[in-house]
């Protein structure tokens, strides 16, 4: 009885002791190049909780919000990301199971008394003690990878939301360009009828007629080109929202959206900690760091416990008698002696892999700072450029009307009118494109900050 108690005490100590012994490096967050604020912050207003905003609510376009909602419900990339998270959750449970003993059962029946193989029925237990922390390190690594995958899901989510917005703004820009082109074509066709009649009456030369005819053809050719681009953007939105190709509904114009979307900005560098790709990169480095401990633990001997209890008898009829009962417990140790540096190299391989993930994390952070800085500059400069282009369009429109009056009065050739009208047309297209770029740059800033995705 005393001997049995001693065995129990020894086993109990062996079970508890491993949890106080864990080889491998402890994780510490890599140092990052920090800046208290971005250089453009002095030019901008502040916003306390930018990351908690749903930026697309600020555009006040129900059609856009409905498309984004459909994208979050139906997008296949997001469904794939969620499936990967579920897979890693299962993998985490699989890794955790290695920390505990495994139990098996088995039975054999032999009706031949002369056979040397007895009949048996019993259960067994086997357990590799996590003495050096191999399984705990692996468990920590998988847990970090699970968290990284959840952050990757947020990256996919932000990509879906922003890509739908980009495609929507581009589609509305093309809609506006189509209207500008149709209006220009209508004006040119009307003028063509006037000039053609004047040519027939001998008041003007054929040069004026050919010039306006050429401009009509240019406007006509531009329309199907824009229509193709609109269809492409509609198909892009349909794919992002998990739909078959279909006509996409329209909401507010880009000009209307631009007016209501004056977004204040808050840009402390700590805000980048909310970026899911930055978080994911750090978690992948953490997982790689844990696997250094796994490799180091594999250089040490493994400790195993085993136990069996059951019945065994050559006579099947006596299998479950008390005399047939047996039990046994054992402990074993096994480890590498000499493997020509293989185990040492395994540790070095994992150490270098962790080093690579650390560099990736640091690069991701620096890239995030750069993206925010560029997004701020884009918003500022697009706003200034839009104001200048708007003045250009207004001036070009006045100039065009004056030029037509001068031509009708016979003071200038139609070549001057064409030049002025072309400048107006190009200025209107540029203004439309700038409205889209302004909206897209605001989306880019929120994406760069990692905010607005708490849906």
CSV table of C-alpha atoms in Angstrom, one decimal:
chain,number,residue,atom,x,y,z
A,1,UNK,CA,0.0,0.0,0.0
A,2,UNK,CA,2.8,2.4,0.9
A,3,UNK,CA,4.6,1.6,-2.4
A,4,UNK,CA,1.4,2.4,-4.3
A,5,UNK,CA,1.1,5.8,-2.5
A,6,UNK,CA,4.7,6.6,-3.5
A,7,UNK,CA,3.9,5.9,-7.1
A,8,UNK,CA,0.9,8.1,-7.0
A,9,UNK,CA,2.9,10.9,-5.4
A,10,UNK,CA,5.7,10.6,-8.0
A,11,UNK,CA,3.1,10.7,-10.9
A,12,UNK,CA,1.4,13.7,-9.3
A,13,UNK,CA,4.7,15.6,-9.1
A,14,UNK,CA,5.5,14.7,-12.7
A,15,UNK,CA,2.1,16.0,-13.7
A,16,UNK,CA,2.5,19.3,-12.0
A,17,UNK,CA,6.2,20.0,-12.6
A,18,UNK,CA,6.0,20.5,-16.3
A,19,UNK,CA,3.8,23.5,-16.0
A,20,UNK,CA,6.6,25.3,-14.3
A,21,UNK,CA,9.2,24.5,-17.0
A,22,UNK,CA,9.1,26.0,-20.5
A,23,UNK,CA,12.1,26.5,-22.7
A,24,UNK,CA,12.2,29.0,-25.6
A,25,UNK,CA,12.2,32.8,-25.9
A,26,UNK,CA,9.6,35.0,-24.2
A,27,UNK,CA,7.7,37.2,-26.6
A,28,UNK,CA,8.3,40.9,-26.5
A,29,UNK,CA,6.8,43.4,-28.9
A,30,UNK,CA,9.3,44.7,-31.5
A,31,UNK,CA,10.3,48.3,-31.3
A,32,UNK,CA,8.7,50.5,-33.9
A,33,UNK,CA,9.7,53.9,-35.3
A,34,UNK,CA,7.3,56.2,-33.6
A,35,UNK,CA,6.1,59.6,-34.3
A,36,UNK,CA,3.8,61.7,-32.0
A,37,UNK,CA,1.9,63.1,-34.9
A,38,UNK,CA,1.9,63.3,-38.7
A,39,UNK,CA,3.4,66.4,-40.4
A,40,UNK,CA,0.0,67.4,-41.9
A,41,UNK,CA,-1.9,67.2,-38.6
A,42,UNK,CA,-1.5,70.9,-37.9
A,43,UNK,CA,-3.6,71.6,-41.1
A,44,UNK,CA,-6.6,69.4,-40.0
A,45,UNK,CA,-9.3,69.3,-37.4
A,46,UNK,CA,-9.3,66.5,-34.8
A,47,UNK,CA,-11.8,63.7,-34.3
A,48,UNK,CA,-11.7,61.8,-31.0
A,49,UNK,CA,-13.1,58.4,-32.1
A,50,UNK,CA,-12.4,58.1,-35.8
A,51,UNK,CA,-12.1,54.3,-35.6
A,52,UNK,CA,-15.6,53.9,-34.3
A,53,UNK,CA,-17.2,55.8,-37.2
A,54,UNK,CA,-18.9,54.2,-40.1
A,55,UNK,CA,-17.5,56.5,-42.6
A,56,UNK,CA,-20.0,55.6,-45.3
A,57,UNK,CA,-22.8,57.0,-43.1
A,58,UNK,CA,-21.2,60.4,-43.5
A,59,UNK,CA,-21.9,60.3,-47.3
A,60,UNK,CA,-25.6,60.0,-46.5
A,61,UNK,CA,-26.3,57.8,-49.6
A,62,UNK,CA,-28.8,55.1,-48.8
A,63,UNK,CA,-28.1,53.3,-52.1
A,64,UNK,CA,-24.3,53.1,-51.3
A,65,UNK,CA,-25.1,51.9,-47.7
A,66,UNK,CA,-27.4,49.2,-49.1
A,67,UNK,CA,-24.7,48.0,-51.5
A,68,UNK,CA,-22.2,47.8,-48.7
A,69,UNK,CA,-24.7,45.8,-46.6
A,70,UNK,CA,-25.2,43.3,-49.4
A,71,UNK,CA,-21.4,43.0,-49.8
A,72,UNK,CA,-21.0,42.2,-46.2
A,73,UNK,CA,-23.7,39.6,-46.4
A,74,UNK,CA,-22.9,38.0,-49.7
A,75,UNK,CA,-19.3,38.6,-50.6
A,76,UNK,CA,-17.5,35.3,-51.2
A,77,UNK,CA,-14.0,36.5,-50.1
A,78,UNK,CA,-15.5,37.3,-46.7
A,79,UNK,CA,-17.1,33.9,-46.5
A,80,UNK,CA,-13.8,32.3,-47.3
A,81,UNK,CA,-12.1,34.4,-44.6
A,82,UNK,CA,-14.8,33.3,-42.0
A,83,UNK,CA,-14.3,29.7,-43.0
A,84,UNK,CA,-10.6,30.0,-42.4
A,85,UNK,CA,-11.3,31.4,-38.9
A,86,UNK,CA,-13.5,28.4,-38.2
A,87,UNK,CA,-10.8,26.1,-39.5
A,88,UNK,CA,-8.2,27.6,-37.2
A,89,UNK,CA,-10.5,27.4,-34.2
A,90,UNK,CA,-10.8,23.7,-34.8
A,91,UNK,CA,-7.0,23.6,-35.2
A,92,UNK,CA,-6.6,25.3,-31.9
A,93,UNK,CA,-8.8,22.7,-30.2
A,94,UNK,CA,-6.7,20.0,-31.9
A,95,UNK,CA,-3.5,21.6,-30.5
A,96,UNK,CA,-4.9,21.9,-27.0
A,97,UNK,CA,-5.8,18.2,-26.9
A,98,UNK,CA,-2.1,17.4,-26.9
A,99,UNK,CA,-1.8,18.9,-23.4
A,100,UNK,CA,-4.0,16.1,-22.0
A,101,UNK,CA,-3.7,12.4,-21.8
A,102,UNK,CA,-5.4,10.2,-24.4
A,103,UNK,CA,-7.5,7.2,-23.5
A,104,UNK,CA,-8.2,4.2,-25.7
A,105,UNK,CA,-10.2,1.0,-25.3
A,106,UNK,CA,-9.9,-2.3,-27.0
A,107,UNK,CA,-11.0,-6.0,-26.9
A,108,UNK,CA,-10.0,-9.2,-28.6
A,109,UNK,CA,-12.0,-12.5,-28.5
A,110,UNK,CA,-10.4,-15.9,-29.0
A,111,UNK,CA,-12.6,-19.0,-28.7
A,112,UNK,CA,-9.7,-21.5,-29.3
A,113,UNK,CA,-8.3,-22.5,-25.9
A,114,UNK,CA,-5.2,-23.9,-27.5
A,115,UNK,CA,-4.4,-20.5,-29.1
A,116,UNK,CA,-1.6,-18.6,-27.3
A,117,UNK,CA,-3.4,-15.3,-27.9
A,118,UNK,CA,-5.8,-14.7,-24.9
A,119,UNK,CA,-9.1,-12.9,-25.0
A,120,UNK,CA,-8.8,-9.3,-23.6
A,121,UNK,CA,-11.0,-6.4,-22.7
A,122,UNK,CA,-9.7,-3.2,-21.3
A,123,UNK,CA,-8.7,0.5,-21.5
A,124,UNK,CA,-5.4,2.3,-21.6
A,125,UNK,CA,-4.0,5.7,-21.1
A,126,UNK,CA,-1.0,7.4,-22.7
A,127,UNK,CA,0.4,10.8,-22.0
A,128,UNK,CA,3.4,12.7,-23.2
A,129,UNK,CA,4.1,15.2,-20.4
A,130,UNK,CA,4.7,18.7,-21.7
A,131,UNK,CA,7.8,19.0,-19.6
A,132,UNK,CA,9.6,21.5,-21.8
A,133,UNK,CA,6.5,23.4,-23.1
A,134,UNK,CA,6.5,22.0,-26.6
A,135,UNK,CA,2.7,21.7,-26.8
A,136,UNK,CA,2.1,24.9,-24.8
A,137,UNK,CA,4.3,26.8,-27.3
A,138,UNK,CA,2.4,25.2,-30.2
A,139,UNK,CA,-0.9,26.0,-28.6
A,140,UNK,CA,0.1,29.7,-28.1
A,141,UNK,CA,1.3,29.8,-31.8
A,142,UNK,CA,-2.0,28.5,-33.1
A,143,UNK,CA,-3.9,30.9,-30.9
A,144,UNK,CA,-1.9,33.8,-32.2
A,145,UNK,CA,-2.5,32.6,-35.8
A,146,UNK,CA,-6.2,32.4,-35.0
A,147,UNK,CA,-6.2,36.0,-33.8
A,148,UNK,CA,-4.2,37.0,-36.9
A,149,UNK,CA,-6.8,35.3,-39.1
A,150,UNK,CA,-9.5,37.2,-37.4
A,151,UNK,CA,-7.6,40.4,-38.1
A,152,UNK,CA,-7.2,39.2,-41.7
A,153,UNK,CA,-11.0,38.9,-41.9
A,154,UNK,CA,-11.2,42.6,-40.9
A,155,UNK,CA,-8.7,43.3,-43.8
A,156,UNK,CA,-11.0,41.5,-46.2
A,157,UNK,CA,-14.0,43.3,-44.7
A,158,UNK,CA,-12.4,46.7,-45.1
A,159,UNK,CA,-11.3,45.8,-48.7
A,160,UNK,CA,-14.9,44.8,-49.5
A,161,UNK,CA,-16.4,48.0,-48.1
A,162,UNK,CA,-13.8,50.3,-49.7
A,163,UNK,CA,-13.8,48.5,-53.1
A,164,UNK,CA,-17.6,48.8,-53.3
A,165,UNK,CA,-17.3,52.5,-52.5
A,166,UNK,CA,-14.5,53.0,-55.1
A,167,UNK,CA,-16.5,51.2,-57.8
A,168,UNK,CA,-19.7,53.1,-56.9
A,169,UNK,CA,-17.9,56.5,-57.0
A,170,UNK,CA,-16.3,55.6,-60.3
A,171,UNK,CA,-19.6,54.5,-61.7
A,172,UNK,CA,-21.2,57.8,-60.7
A,173,UNK,CA,-18.3,59.7,-62.2
A,174,UNK,CA,-18.8,57.8,-65.5
A,175,UNK,CA,-22.6,58.6,-65.3
A,176,UNK,CA,-21.7,62.3,-65.0
A,177,UNK,CA,-19.2,62.0,-67.8
A,178,UNK,CA,-21.9,60.4,-70.0
A,179,UNK,CA,-24.3,63.2,-69.3
A,180,UNK,CA,-21.6,65.8,-70.1
A,181,UNK,CA,-20.7,64.0,-73.3
A,182,UNK,CA,-24.4,63.7,-74.4
A,183,UNK,CA,-25.0,67.3,-73.6
A,184,UNK,CA,-21.8,68.3,-75.6
A,185,UNK,CA,-23.0,66.1,-78.5
A,186,UNK,CA,-26.4,67.7,-78.5
A,187,UNK,CA,-24.8,71.2,-78.6
A,188,UNK,CA,-22.5,70.2,-81.4
A,189,UNK,CA,-25.3,68.6,-83.4
A,190,UNK,CA,-27.4,71.7,-83.2
A,191,UNK,CA,-24.4,73.8,-84.3
A,192,UNK,CA,-23.7,71.4,-87.1
A,193,UNK,CA,-27.2,71.9,-88.5
A,194,UNK,CA,-26.7,75.7,-88.4
A,195,UNK,CA,-23.2,75.6,-89.9
A,196,UNK,CA,-24.3,73.0,-92.5
A,197,UNK,CA,-27.2,75.2,-93.6
A,198,UNK,CA,-24.8,78.2,-93.8
A,199,UNK,CA,-22.4,76.2,-95.9
A,200,UNK,CA,-25.2,75.2,-98.3
A,201,UNK,CA,-26.2,78.8,-98.6
A,202,UNK,CA,-22.6,79.8,-99.4
A,203,UNK,CA,-22.0,81.9,-96.3
A,204,UNK,CA,-19.1,79.9,-94.9
A,205,UNK,CA,-16.4,77.7,-96.3
A,206,UNK,CA,-16.3,73.9,-96.1
A,207,UNK,CA,-13.6,74.1,-93.5
A,208,UNK,CA,-16.0,75.2,-90.8
A,209,UNK,CA,-18.5,72.4,-91.8
A,210,UNK,CA,-15.8,69.7,-91.7
A,211,UNK,CA,-14.5,70.9,-88.3
A,212,UNK,CA,-17.9,70.8,-86.6
A,213,UNK,CA,-18.6,67.4,-88.3
A,214,UNK,CA,-15.4,66.1,-86.8
A,215,UNK,CA,-16.3,67.3,-83.3
A,216,UNK,CA,-19.7,65.6,-83.6
A,217,UNK,CA,-18.1,62.3,-84.5
A,218,UNK,CA,-15.6,62.6,-81.5
A,219,UNK,CA,-18.5,63.1,-79.1
A,220,UNK,CA,-20.5,60.2,-80.6
A,221,UNK,CA,-17.5,57.9,-80.3
A,222,UNK,CA,-16.9,58.8,-76.7
A,223,UNK,CA,-20.4,57.7,-75.6
A,224,UNK,CA,-20.1,53.9,-76.2
A,225,UNK,CA,-16.7,54.0,-74.7
A,226,UNK,CA,-18.1,55.5,-71.5
A,227,UNK,CA,-21.0,53.0,-71.6
A,228,UNK,CA,-18.6,50.1,-71.7
A,229,UNK,CA,-16.8,51.4,-68.6
A,230,UNK,CA,-20.1,51.9,-66.8
A,231,UNK,CA,-21.0,48.3,-67.5
A,232,UNK,CA,-17.6,47.2,-66.2
A,233,UNK,CA,-18.1,49.1,-62.9
A,234,UNK,CA,-21.7,47.7,-62.5
A,235,UNK,CA,-20.3,44.1,-63.0
A,236,UNK,CA,-17.6,44.9,-60.5
A,237,UNK,CA,-20.1,46.0,-57.9
A,238,UNK,CA,-22.3,43.0,-58.6
A,239,UNK,CA,-19.4,40.7,-58.0
A,240,UNK,CA,-18.4,42.5,-54.8
A,241,UNK,CA,-22.0,42.2,-53.5
A,242,UNK,CA,-22.3,38.5,-54.4
A,243,UNK,CA,-24.8,39.0,-57.3
A,244,UNK,CA,-25.0,38.1,-60.9
A,245,UNK,CA,-24.4,40.9,-63.4
A,246,UNK,CA,-27.2,43.3,-63.0
A,247,UNK,CA,-28.1,47.0,-63.3
A,248,UNK,CA,-26.9,48.8,-60.2
A,249,UNK,CA,-29.2,51.4,-58.7
A,250,UNK,CA,-28.0,55.0,-58.4
A,251,UNK,CA,-28.2,57.4,-55.4
A,252,UNK,CA,-26.7,60.8,-55.1
A,253,UNK,CA,-24.2,62.2,-57.6
A,254,UNK,CA,-20.6,62.6,-56.6
A,255,UNK,CA,-21.0,66.3,-56.5
A,256,UNK,CA,-23.8,66.0,-53.9
A,257,UNK,CA,-21.7,63.5,-51.9
A,258,UNK,CA,-18.7,65.7,-52.0
A,259,UNK,CA,-20.6,68.6,-50.4
A,260,UNK,CA,-21.8,66.6,-47.4
A,261,UNK,CA,-18.6,64.6,-46.8
A,262,UNK,CA,-16.3,67.2,-45.1
A,263,UNK,CA,-14.8,64.7,-42.7
A,264,UNK,CA,-12.7,65.9,-39.8
A,265,UNK,CA,-9.5,64.0,-39.1
A,266,UNK,CA,-7.6,62.8,-36.1
A,267,UNK,CA,-4.1,61.5,-36.7
A,268,UNK,CA,-2.0,60.4,-33.7
A,269,UNK,CA,0.4,57.7,-34.7
A,270,UNK,CA,-1.1,55.4,-32.0
A,271,UNK,CA,-4.2,55.3,-34.1
A,272,UNK,CA,-2.4,52.8,-36.5
A,273,UNK,CA,-2.6,50.2,-33.7
A,274,UNK,CA,-6.2,49.7,-34.9
A,275,UNK,CA,-5.1,48.7,-38.4
A,276,UNK,CA,-6.0,45.0,-38.8
A,277,UNK,CA,-3.1,44.3,-41.1
A,278,UNK,CA,-0.6,45.8,-38.5
A,279,UNK,CA,-2.2,43.7,-35.8
A,280,UNK,CA,-2.2,40.6,-38.0
A,281,UNK,CA,1.5,41.1,-38.8
A,282,UNK,CA,2.4,41.3,-35.2
A,283,UNK,CA,0.4,38.2,-34.3
A,284,UNK,CA,2.1,36.2,-37.0
A,285,UNK,CA,5.5,37.2,-35.6
A,286,UNK,CA,4.3,36.2,-32.2
A,287,UNK,CA,3.2,32.8,-33.5
A,288,UNK,CA,6.6,32.3,-35.2
A,289,UNK,CA,8.4,33.3,-32.0
A,290,UNK,CA,6.4,30.6,-30.1
A,291,UNK,CA,7.5,28.0,-32.6
A,292,UNK,CA,11.2,28.7,-31.7
A,293,UNK,CA,10.2,27.2,-28.3
A,294,UNK,CA,8.6,24.2,-30.0
A,295,UNK,CA,11.9,23.6,-31.9
A,296,UNK,CA,14.0,24.0,-28.7
A,297,UNK,CA,11.7,21.7,-26.7
A,298,UNK,CA,12.3,19.0,-29.4
A,299,UNK,CA,16.0,19.0,-28.5
A,300,UNK,CA,15.2,17.7,-25.0
A,301,UNK,CA,14.0,14.2,-24.0
A,302,UNK,CA,10.2,13.5,-23.9
A,303,UNK,CA,8.6,12.0,-20.8
A,304,UNK,CA,5.7,9.6,-21.3
A,305,UNK,CA,3.3,8.0,-18.9
A,306,UNK,CA,1.2,5.0,-19.7
A,307,UNK,CA,-1.4,2.9,-17.8
A,308,UNK,CA,-3.6,0.0,-18.7
A,309,UNK,CA,-6.4,-1.8,-16.9
A,310,UNK,CA,-8.6,-4.7,-18.0
A,311,UNK,CA,-9.1,-8.4,-18.3
A,312,UNK,CA,-7.1,-11.1,-20.0
A,313,UNK,CA,-7.8,-14.8,-20.1
A,314,UNK,CA,-7.0,-17.8,-22.4
A,315,UNK,CA,-10.5,-19.1,-21.5
A,316,UNK,CA,-13.1,-16.8,-22.9
A,317,UNK,CA,-15.7,-18.0,-20.3
A,318,UNK,CA,-13.4,-16.8,-17.5
A,319,UNK,CA,-12.6,-13.4,-19.0
A,320,UNK,CA,-14.4,-11.2,-16.5
A,321,UNK,CA,-13.5,-13.2,-13.3
A,322,UNK,CA,-11.5,-11.4,-10.6
A,323,UNK,CA,-8.5,-13.6,-11.3
A,324,UNK,CA,-8.4,-12.3,-14.9
A,325,UNK,CA,-8.1,-8.7,-13.9
A,326,UNK,CA,-4.8,-6.9,-14.5
A,327,UNK,CA,-3.4,-3.4,-14.4
A,328,UNK,CA,-0.1,-1.8,-15.0
A,329,UNK,CA,1.5,1.7,-15.0
A,330,UNK,CA,4.8,2.8,-16.6
A,331,UNK,CA,6.9,5.8,-17.3
A,332,UNK,CA,9.4,6.2,-20.1
A,333,UNK,CA,11.9,8.7,-21.4
A,334,UNK,CA,13.2,9.1,-25.0
A,335,UNK,CA,15.3,11.8,-26.6
A,336,UNK,CA,17.9,12.5,-29.3
A,337,UNK,CA,21.5,11.7,-28.8
A,338,UNK,CA,23.3,12.7,-32.0
A,339,UNK,CA,21.6,13.9,-35.2
A,340,UNK,CA,24.5,15.8,-36.9
A,341,UNK,CA,23.2,19.2,-35.9
A,342,UNK,CA,19.7,18.6,-37.2
A,343,UNK,CA,17.9,19.6,-34.0
A,344,UNK,CA,20.0,22.7,-33.6
A,345,UNK,CA,19.4,23.7,-37.2
A,346,UNK,CA,15.7,23.3,-36.7
A,347,UNK,CA,15.8,25.9,-33.9
A,348,UNK,CA,17.8,28.2,-36.2
A,349,UNK,CA,15.3,27.8,-39.0
A,350,UNK,CA,12.4,28.8,-36.8
A,351,UNK,CA,14.5,31.7,-35.3
A,352,UNK,CA,15.1,33.1,-38.8
A,353,UNK,CA,11.5,32.6,-39.8
A,354,UNK,CA,10.5,34.6,-36.7
A,355,UNK,CA,13.0,37.3,-37.7
A,356,UNK,CA,11.4,37.6,-41.1
A,357,UNK,CA,8.0,38.0,-39.6
A,358,UNK,CA,9.3,40.7,-37.3
A,359,UNK,CA,10.7,42.6,-40.3
A,360,UNK,CA,7.3,42.1,-42.1
A,361,UNK,CA,5.6,43.6,-39.1
A,362,UNK,CA,7.9,46.6,-38.9
A,363,UNK,CA,7.6,47.1,-42.7
A,364,UNK,CA,3.8,46.9,-42.4
A,365,UNK,CA,3.7,49.6,-39.7
A,366,UNK,CA,6.0,52.0,-41.7
A,367,UNK,CA,3.8,51.4,-44.8
A,368,UNK,CA,0.7,52.2,-42.8
A,369,UNK,CA,2.3,55.5,-41.7
A,370,UNK,CA,3.1,56.3,-45.3
A,371,UNK,CA,-0.4,55.5,-46.5
A,372,UNK,CA,-2.0,57.8,-43.9
A,373,UNK,CA,0.4,60.6,-44.8
A,374,UNK,CA,-0.4,60.2,-48.5
A,375,UNK,CA,-4.1,60.0,-47.9
A,376,UNK,CA,-4.1,63.2,-45.9
A,377,UNK,CA,-2.1,65.0,-48.6
A,378,UNK,CA,-4.5,63.6,-51.3
A,379,UNK,CA,-7.6,64.9,-49.5
A,380,UNK,CA,-6.0,68.3,-49.0
A,381,UNK,CA,-4.7,68.7,-52.5
A,382,UNK,CA,-7.8,67.3,-54.3
A,383,UNK,CA,-9.9,69.7,-52.4
A,384,UNK,CA,-7.7,72.6,-53.6
A,385,UNK,CA,-7.6,71.3,-57.1
A,386,UNK,CA,-11.4,70.8,-57.2
A,387,UNK,CA,-11.9,74.5,-56.3
A,388,UNK,CA,-9.6,75.6,-59.1
A,389,UNK,CA,-11.2,73.3,-61.6
A,390,UNK,CA,-14.6,74.5,-60.7
A,391,UNK,CA,-13.5,78.1,-61.3
A,392,UNK,CA,-12.1,76.9,-64.6
A,393,UNK,CA,-15.4,75.3,-65.7
A,394,UNK,CA,-17.3,78.5,-64.9
A,395,UNK,CA,-14.9,80.6,-66.8
A,396,UNK,CA,-14.8,78.2,-69.7
A,397,UNK,CA,-18.6,78.2,-69.9
A,398,UNK,CA,-18.7,82.0,-70.1
A,399,UNK,CA,-15.9,82.0,-72.6
A,400,UNK,CA,-17.7,79.5,-74.8
A,401,UNK,CA,-20.9,81.5,-74.8
A,402,UNK,CA,-19.0,84.7,-75.7
A,403,UNK,CA,-17.1,82.9,-78.5
A,404,UNK,CA,-20.3,81.6,-80.0
A,405,UNK,CA,-21.7,85.2,-80.0
A,406,UNK,CA,-18.6,86.5,-81.6
A,407,UNK,CA,-18.7,83.8,-84.3
A,408,UNK,CA,-22.4,84.4,-84.9
A,409,UNK,CA,-21.5,88.1,-85.4
A,410,UNK,CA,-18.7,87.2,-87.8
A,411,UNK,CA,-15.8,88.4,-85.7
A,412,UNK,CA,-14.0,85.1,-85.4
A,413,UNK,CA,-13.6,81.8,-87.2
A,414,UNK,CA,-15.3,78.7,-86.0
A,415,UNK,CA,-11.8,77.3,-85.2
A,416,UNK,CA,-11.8,79.6,-82.1
A,417,UNK,CA,-15.2,78.4,-81.0
A,418,UNK,CA,-14.1,74.8,-81.3
A,419,UNK,CA,-11.0,75.4,-79.3
A,420,UNK,CA,-13.0,77.1,-76.5
A,421,UNK,CA,-15.7,74.4,-76.6
A,422,UNK,CA,-13.0,71.6,-76.3
A,423,UNK,CA,-11.5,73.3,-73.3
A,424,UNK,CA,-14.9,73.5,-71.7
A,425,UNK,CA,-15.6,69.8,-72.4
A,426,UNK,CA,-12.2,68.7,-70.9
A,427,UNK,CA,-12.6,70.9,-67.9
A,428,UNK,CA,-16.0,69.5,-67.1
A,429,UNK,CA,-14.7,65.9,-67.4
A,430,UNK,CA,-11.7,66.8,-65.1
A,431,UNK,CA,-14.0,68.3,-62.5
A,432,UNK,CA,-16.2,65.2,-62.5
A,433,UNK,CA,-13.1,63.0,-62.1
A,434,UNK,CA,-11.9,65.2,-59.2
A,435,UNK,CA,-15.2,64.8,-57.4
A,436,UNK,CA,-14.7,61.0,-57.6
A,437,UNK,CA,-11.1,61.2,-56.5
A,438,UNK,CA,-12.0,63.4,-53.5
A,439,UNK,CA,-14.5,60.8,-52.3
A,440,UNK,CA,-12.1,57.9,-52.9
A,441,UNK,CA,-9.3,59.7,-51.0
A,442,UNK,CA,-11.6,60.0,-48.0
A,443,UNK,CA,-12.3,56.3,-48.1
A,444,UNK,CA,-8.5,55.6,-48.5
A,445,UNK,CA,-7.8,57.6,-45.3
A,446,UNK,CA,-10.3,55.7,-43.2
A,447,UNK,CA,-8.9,52.4,-44.6
A,448,UNK,CA,-5.3,53.6,-43.9
A,449,UNK,CA,-6.3,54.5,-40.3
A,450,UNK,CA,-7.9,51.1,-39.8
A,451,UNK,CA,-11.1,52.8,-38.8
A,452,UNK,CA,-14.8,52.6,-39.7
A,453,UNK,CA,-15.0,48.9,-39.9
A,454,UNK,CA,-16.8,48.3,-36.5
A,455,UNK,CA,-20.0,47.2,-38.2
